[in-house]
Coordinates of C-alpha atoms in Angstrom, one line a residue:
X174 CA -33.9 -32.6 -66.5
X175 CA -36.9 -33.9 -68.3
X176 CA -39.7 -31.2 -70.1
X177 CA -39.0 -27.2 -70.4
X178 CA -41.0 -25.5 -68.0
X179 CA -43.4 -22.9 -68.6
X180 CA -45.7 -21.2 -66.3
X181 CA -47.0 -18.3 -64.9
X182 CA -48.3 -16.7 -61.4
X183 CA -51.4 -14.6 -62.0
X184 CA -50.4 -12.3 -58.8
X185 CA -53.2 -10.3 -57.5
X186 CA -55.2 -10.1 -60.7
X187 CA -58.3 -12.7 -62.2
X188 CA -62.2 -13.0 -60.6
X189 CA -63.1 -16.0 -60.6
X190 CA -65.0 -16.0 -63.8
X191 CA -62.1 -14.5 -65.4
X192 CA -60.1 -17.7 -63.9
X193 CA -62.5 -20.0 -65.4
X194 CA -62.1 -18.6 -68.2
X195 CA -58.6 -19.1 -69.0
X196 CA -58.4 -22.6 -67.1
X197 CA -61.3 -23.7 -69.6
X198 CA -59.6 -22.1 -72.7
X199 CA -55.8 -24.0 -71.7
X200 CA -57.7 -27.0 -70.9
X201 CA -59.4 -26.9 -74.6
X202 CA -55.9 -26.1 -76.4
X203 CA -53.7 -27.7 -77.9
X204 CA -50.3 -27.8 -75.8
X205 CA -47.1 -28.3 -77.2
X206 CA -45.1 -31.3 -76.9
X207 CA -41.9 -31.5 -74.4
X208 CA -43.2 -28.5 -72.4
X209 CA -44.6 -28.8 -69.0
X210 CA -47.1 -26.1 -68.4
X211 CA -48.4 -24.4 -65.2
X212 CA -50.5 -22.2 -63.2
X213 CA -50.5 -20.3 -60.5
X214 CA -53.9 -18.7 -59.8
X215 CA -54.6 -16.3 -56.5
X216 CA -55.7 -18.4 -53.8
X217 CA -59.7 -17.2 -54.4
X218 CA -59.5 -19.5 -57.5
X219 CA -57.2 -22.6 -56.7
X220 CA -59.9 -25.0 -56.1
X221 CA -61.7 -24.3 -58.8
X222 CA -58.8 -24.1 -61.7
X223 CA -57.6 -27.3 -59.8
X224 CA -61.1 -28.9 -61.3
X225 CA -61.1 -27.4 -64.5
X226 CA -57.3 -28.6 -65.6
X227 CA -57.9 -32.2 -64.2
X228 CA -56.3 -34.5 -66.4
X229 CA -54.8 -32.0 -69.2
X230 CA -51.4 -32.3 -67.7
X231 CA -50.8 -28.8 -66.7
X232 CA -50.2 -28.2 -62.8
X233 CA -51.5 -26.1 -60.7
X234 CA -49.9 -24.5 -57.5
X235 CA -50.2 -21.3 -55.1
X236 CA -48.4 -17.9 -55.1
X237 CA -47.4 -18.5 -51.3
X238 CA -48.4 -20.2 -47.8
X239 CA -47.4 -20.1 -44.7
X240 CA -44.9 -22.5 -42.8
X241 CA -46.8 -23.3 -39.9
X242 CA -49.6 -26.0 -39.6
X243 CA -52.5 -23.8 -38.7
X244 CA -52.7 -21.1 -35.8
X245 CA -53.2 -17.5 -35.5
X246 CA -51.8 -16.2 -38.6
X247 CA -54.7 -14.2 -39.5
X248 CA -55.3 -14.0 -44.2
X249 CA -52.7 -17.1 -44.5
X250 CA -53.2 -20.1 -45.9
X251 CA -51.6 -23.3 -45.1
X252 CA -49.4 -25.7 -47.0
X253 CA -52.0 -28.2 -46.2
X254 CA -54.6 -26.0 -47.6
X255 CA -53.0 -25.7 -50.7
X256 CA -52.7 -29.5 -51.0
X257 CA -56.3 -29.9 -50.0
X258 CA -57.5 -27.7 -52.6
X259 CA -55.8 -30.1 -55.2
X260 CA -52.5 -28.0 -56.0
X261 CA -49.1 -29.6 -56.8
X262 CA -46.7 -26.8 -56.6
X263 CA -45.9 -23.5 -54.7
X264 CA -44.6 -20.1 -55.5
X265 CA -41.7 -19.1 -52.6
X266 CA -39.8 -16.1 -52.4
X267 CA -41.0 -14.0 -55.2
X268 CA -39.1 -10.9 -55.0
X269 CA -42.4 -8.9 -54.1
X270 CA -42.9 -11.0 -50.6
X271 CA -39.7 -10.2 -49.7
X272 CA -40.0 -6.5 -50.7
X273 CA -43.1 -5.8 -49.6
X274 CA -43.8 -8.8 -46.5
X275 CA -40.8 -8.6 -45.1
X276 CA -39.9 -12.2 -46.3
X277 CA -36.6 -13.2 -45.3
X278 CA -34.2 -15.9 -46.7
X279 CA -35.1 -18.2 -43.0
X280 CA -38.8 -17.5 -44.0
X281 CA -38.3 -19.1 -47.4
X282 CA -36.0 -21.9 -46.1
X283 CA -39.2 -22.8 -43.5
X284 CA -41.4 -22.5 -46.4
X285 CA -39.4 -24.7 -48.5
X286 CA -39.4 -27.1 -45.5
X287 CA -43.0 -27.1 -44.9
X288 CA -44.1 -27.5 -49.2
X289 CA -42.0 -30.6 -48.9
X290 CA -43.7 -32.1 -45.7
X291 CA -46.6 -31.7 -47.3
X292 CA -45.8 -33.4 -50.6
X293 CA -45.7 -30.3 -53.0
X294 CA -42.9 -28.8 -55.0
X295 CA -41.4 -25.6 -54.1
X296 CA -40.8 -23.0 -56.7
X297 CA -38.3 -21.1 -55.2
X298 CA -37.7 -17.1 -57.0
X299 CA -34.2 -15.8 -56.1
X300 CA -32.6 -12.3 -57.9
X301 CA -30.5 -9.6 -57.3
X302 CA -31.8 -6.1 -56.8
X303 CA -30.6 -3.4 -59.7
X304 CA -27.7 -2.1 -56.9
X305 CA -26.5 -5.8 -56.4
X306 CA -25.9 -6.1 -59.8
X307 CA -24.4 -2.5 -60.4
X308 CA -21.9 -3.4 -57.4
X309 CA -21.3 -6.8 -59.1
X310 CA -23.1 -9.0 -56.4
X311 CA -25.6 -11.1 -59.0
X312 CA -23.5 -13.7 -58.7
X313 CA -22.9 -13.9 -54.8
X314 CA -26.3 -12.5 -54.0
X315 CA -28.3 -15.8 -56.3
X316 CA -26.4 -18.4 -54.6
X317 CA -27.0 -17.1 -51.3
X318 CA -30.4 -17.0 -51.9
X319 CA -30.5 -20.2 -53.2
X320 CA -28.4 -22.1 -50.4
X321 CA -30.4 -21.1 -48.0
X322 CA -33.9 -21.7 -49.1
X323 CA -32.7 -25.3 -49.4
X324 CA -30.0 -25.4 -46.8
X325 CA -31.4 -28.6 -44.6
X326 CA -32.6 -30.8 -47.1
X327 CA -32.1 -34.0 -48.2
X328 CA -30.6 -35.3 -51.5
X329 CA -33.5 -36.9 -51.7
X330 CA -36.0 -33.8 -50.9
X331 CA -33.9 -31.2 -52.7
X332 CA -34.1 -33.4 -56.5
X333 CA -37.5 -32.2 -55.7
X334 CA -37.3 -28.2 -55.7
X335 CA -37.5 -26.5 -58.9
X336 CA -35.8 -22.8 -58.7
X337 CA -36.6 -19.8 -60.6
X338 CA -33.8 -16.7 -61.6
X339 CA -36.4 -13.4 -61.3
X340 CA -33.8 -10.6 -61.2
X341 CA -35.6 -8.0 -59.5
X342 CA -34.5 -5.1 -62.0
X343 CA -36.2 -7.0 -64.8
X344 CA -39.7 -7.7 -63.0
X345 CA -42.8 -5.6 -63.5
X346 CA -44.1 -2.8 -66.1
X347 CA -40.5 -1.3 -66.0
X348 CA -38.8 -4.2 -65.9
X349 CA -35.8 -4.4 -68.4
X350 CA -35.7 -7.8 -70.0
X351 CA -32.1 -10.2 -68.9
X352 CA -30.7 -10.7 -71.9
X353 CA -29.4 -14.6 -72.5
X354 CA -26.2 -13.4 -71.9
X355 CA -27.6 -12.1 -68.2
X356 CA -29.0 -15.2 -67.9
X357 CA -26.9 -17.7 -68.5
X358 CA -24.0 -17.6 -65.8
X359 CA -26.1 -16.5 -62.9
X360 CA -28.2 -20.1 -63.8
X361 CA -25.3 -21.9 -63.5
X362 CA -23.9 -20.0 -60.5
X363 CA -27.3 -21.2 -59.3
X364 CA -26.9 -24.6 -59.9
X365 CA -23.1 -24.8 -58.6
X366 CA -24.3 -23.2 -55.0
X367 CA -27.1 -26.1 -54.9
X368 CA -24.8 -28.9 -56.4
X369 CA -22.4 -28.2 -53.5
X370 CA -24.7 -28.1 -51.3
X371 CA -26.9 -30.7 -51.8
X372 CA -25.4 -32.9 -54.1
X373 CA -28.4 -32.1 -56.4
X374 CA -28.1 -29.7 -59.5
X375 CA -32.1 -28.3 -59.4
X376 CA -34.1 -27.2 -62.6
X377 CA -33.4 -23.0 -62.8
X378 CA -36.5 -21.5 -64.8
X379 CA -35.8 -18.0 -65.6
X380 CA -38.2 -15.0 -65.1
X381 CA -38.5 -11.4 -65.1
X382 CA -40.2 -9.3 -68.7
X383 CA -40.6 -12.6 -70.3
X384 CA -41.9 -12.1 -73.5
X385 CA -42.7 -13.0 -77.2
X386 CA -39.7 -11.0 -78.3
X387 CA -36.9 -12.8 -76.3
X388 CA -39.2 -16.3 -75.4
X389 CA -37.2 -18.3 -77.6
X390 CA -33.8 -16.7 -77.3
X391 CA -33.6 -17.5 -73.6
X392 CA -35.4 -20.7 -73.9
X393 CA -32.3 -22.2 -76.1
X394 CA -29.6 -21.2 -73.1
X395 CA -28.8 -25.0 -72.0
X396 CA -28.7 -23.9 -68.5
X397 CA -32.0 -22.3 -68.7
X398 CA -34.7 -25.5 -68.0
X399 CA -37.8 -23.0 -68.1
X400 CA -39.6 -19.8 -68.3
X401 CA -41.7 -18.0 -65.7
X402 CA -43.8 -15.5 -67.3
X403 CA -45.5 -12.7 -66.0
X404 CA -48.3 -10.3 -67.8
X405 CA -47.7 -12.1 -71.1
X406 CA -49.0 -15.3 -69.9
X407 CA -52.3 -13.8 -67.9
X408 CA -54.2 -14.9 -70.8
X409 CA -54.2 -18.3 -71.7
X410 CA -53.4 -17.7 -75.4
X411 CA -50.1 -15.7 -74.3
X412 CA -48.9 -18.8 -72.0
X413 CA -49.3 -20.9 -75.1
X414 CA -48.3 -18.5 -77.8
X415 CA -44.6 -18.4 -75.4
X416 CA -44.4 -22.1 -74.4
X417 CA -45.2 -22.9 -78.6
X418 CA -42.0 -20.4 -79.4
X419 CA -40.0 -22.4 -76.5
X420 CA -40.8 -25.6 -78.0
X421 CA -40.1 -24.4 -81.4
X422 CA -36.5 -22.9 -80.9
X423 CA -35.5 -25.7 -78.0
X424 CA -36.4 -28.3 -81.5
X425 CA -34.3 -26.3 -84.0
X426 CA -31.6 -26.5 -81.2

């Protein structure tokens, strides 16, 4: 499955100062070896944190886009946008669109669609609300999620989609951390549903109240291949304080 993944998506927060900031501070650190590191800066900043990480190996993608080319879709930006302002990946999904947007699971499979026409890799978030996982629906409610962003695609395209587990119960200020034991079966329920599907079994990072405290617990699961952190990474020493103590504990085994 190659490197652990760990990155982070800045949400709504960062200037543009404060994004050079941290962009300039990862690109001067040392980063550990066997981790693949990203970014994902608000759209105000892409261009620019593009320029600054040049050649340190991290990547850089969006929080969203839209599916459609160009057209009246007044505050999107395109998938070809996001490529022309350098970025490799994109964020799909998050649990927030889809709360807050509207975004439906057709939405995200169009999305998914549209990153791939356009030559990036789709990070697609699925997760299960607290109720779906009090009525025992994790399970059934993940691969759902998950067969339908990438219900379409070719063997080919799909060895290209990286997915991440975000239970919605553990994301934000309130959020209650998934323990390893959370985490690990819904991963490979994950990987199953897309296996079956596609014929491809995709990278699952997992995400919601990453932090310090359980970074290295969940990074030894063998079915977890990375972790996408929220408020503990929005400085560029927390991204590489968590992706050291991944490293670390996925050496010791």
């Amino acid at each position: 499955m190659g490197k652990f993944r760990v990155g982070t998506g800045w949400k709504m927060n960062h200037t543009l100062a404060m994004a050079r900031d941290y962009a300039q501070a990862l690109a001067a650190a040392e980063r550990p070896e066997g981790i693949d590191l990203f970014v994902l800066p608000p759209a105000t900043a892409l261009t620019e944190v593009v320029r600054l990480l040049e050649g340190s190996g991290v990547r850089v993608g969006a929080q969203n886009a839209h599916w459609a080319e160009k057209g009246a879709w007044t505050g999107e930006i395109s998938m070809t946008m996001v490529a022309d302002a350098g970025a490799t990946l994109i964020e799909l999904g998050h649990s927030e669109r889809r709360a807050h947007f509207g975004e439906t699971d057709l939405d995200v499979n169009r999305k998914v669609r549209a990153a791939i026409d356009h030559g990036l890799i789709p990070l697609v978030c699925v997760g299960e609300t607290g109720d779906d996982k009090r009525l025992g629906a994790a399970i059934e409610t993940n691969a759902r999620q998950a067969r339908m962003a990438m219900a379409g695609l070719s063997h080919a395209e799909a060895a290209k989609v990286w997915l991440a587990y975000e239970p919605v119960w553990a994301i934000g200020e309130g959020g209650i951390p998934a323990t390893p034991e959370d985490a690990k079966p819904v991963h490979a329920a994950i990987k199953r549903a897309v296996l079956d599907l596609v014929g491809v079994e995709p990278p699952v990072l997992y995400g919601g109240s990453v932090n310090p405290q359980n970074a290295e617990a969940l990074a030894v699961v063998p079915e977890v291949d990375g972790l996408f952190v929220g408020r503990s990474a929005w400085t560029a020493q927390g991204l590489l304080q968590i992706a050291t103590l991944a490293a670390q504990a996925r050496k010791r085994g």
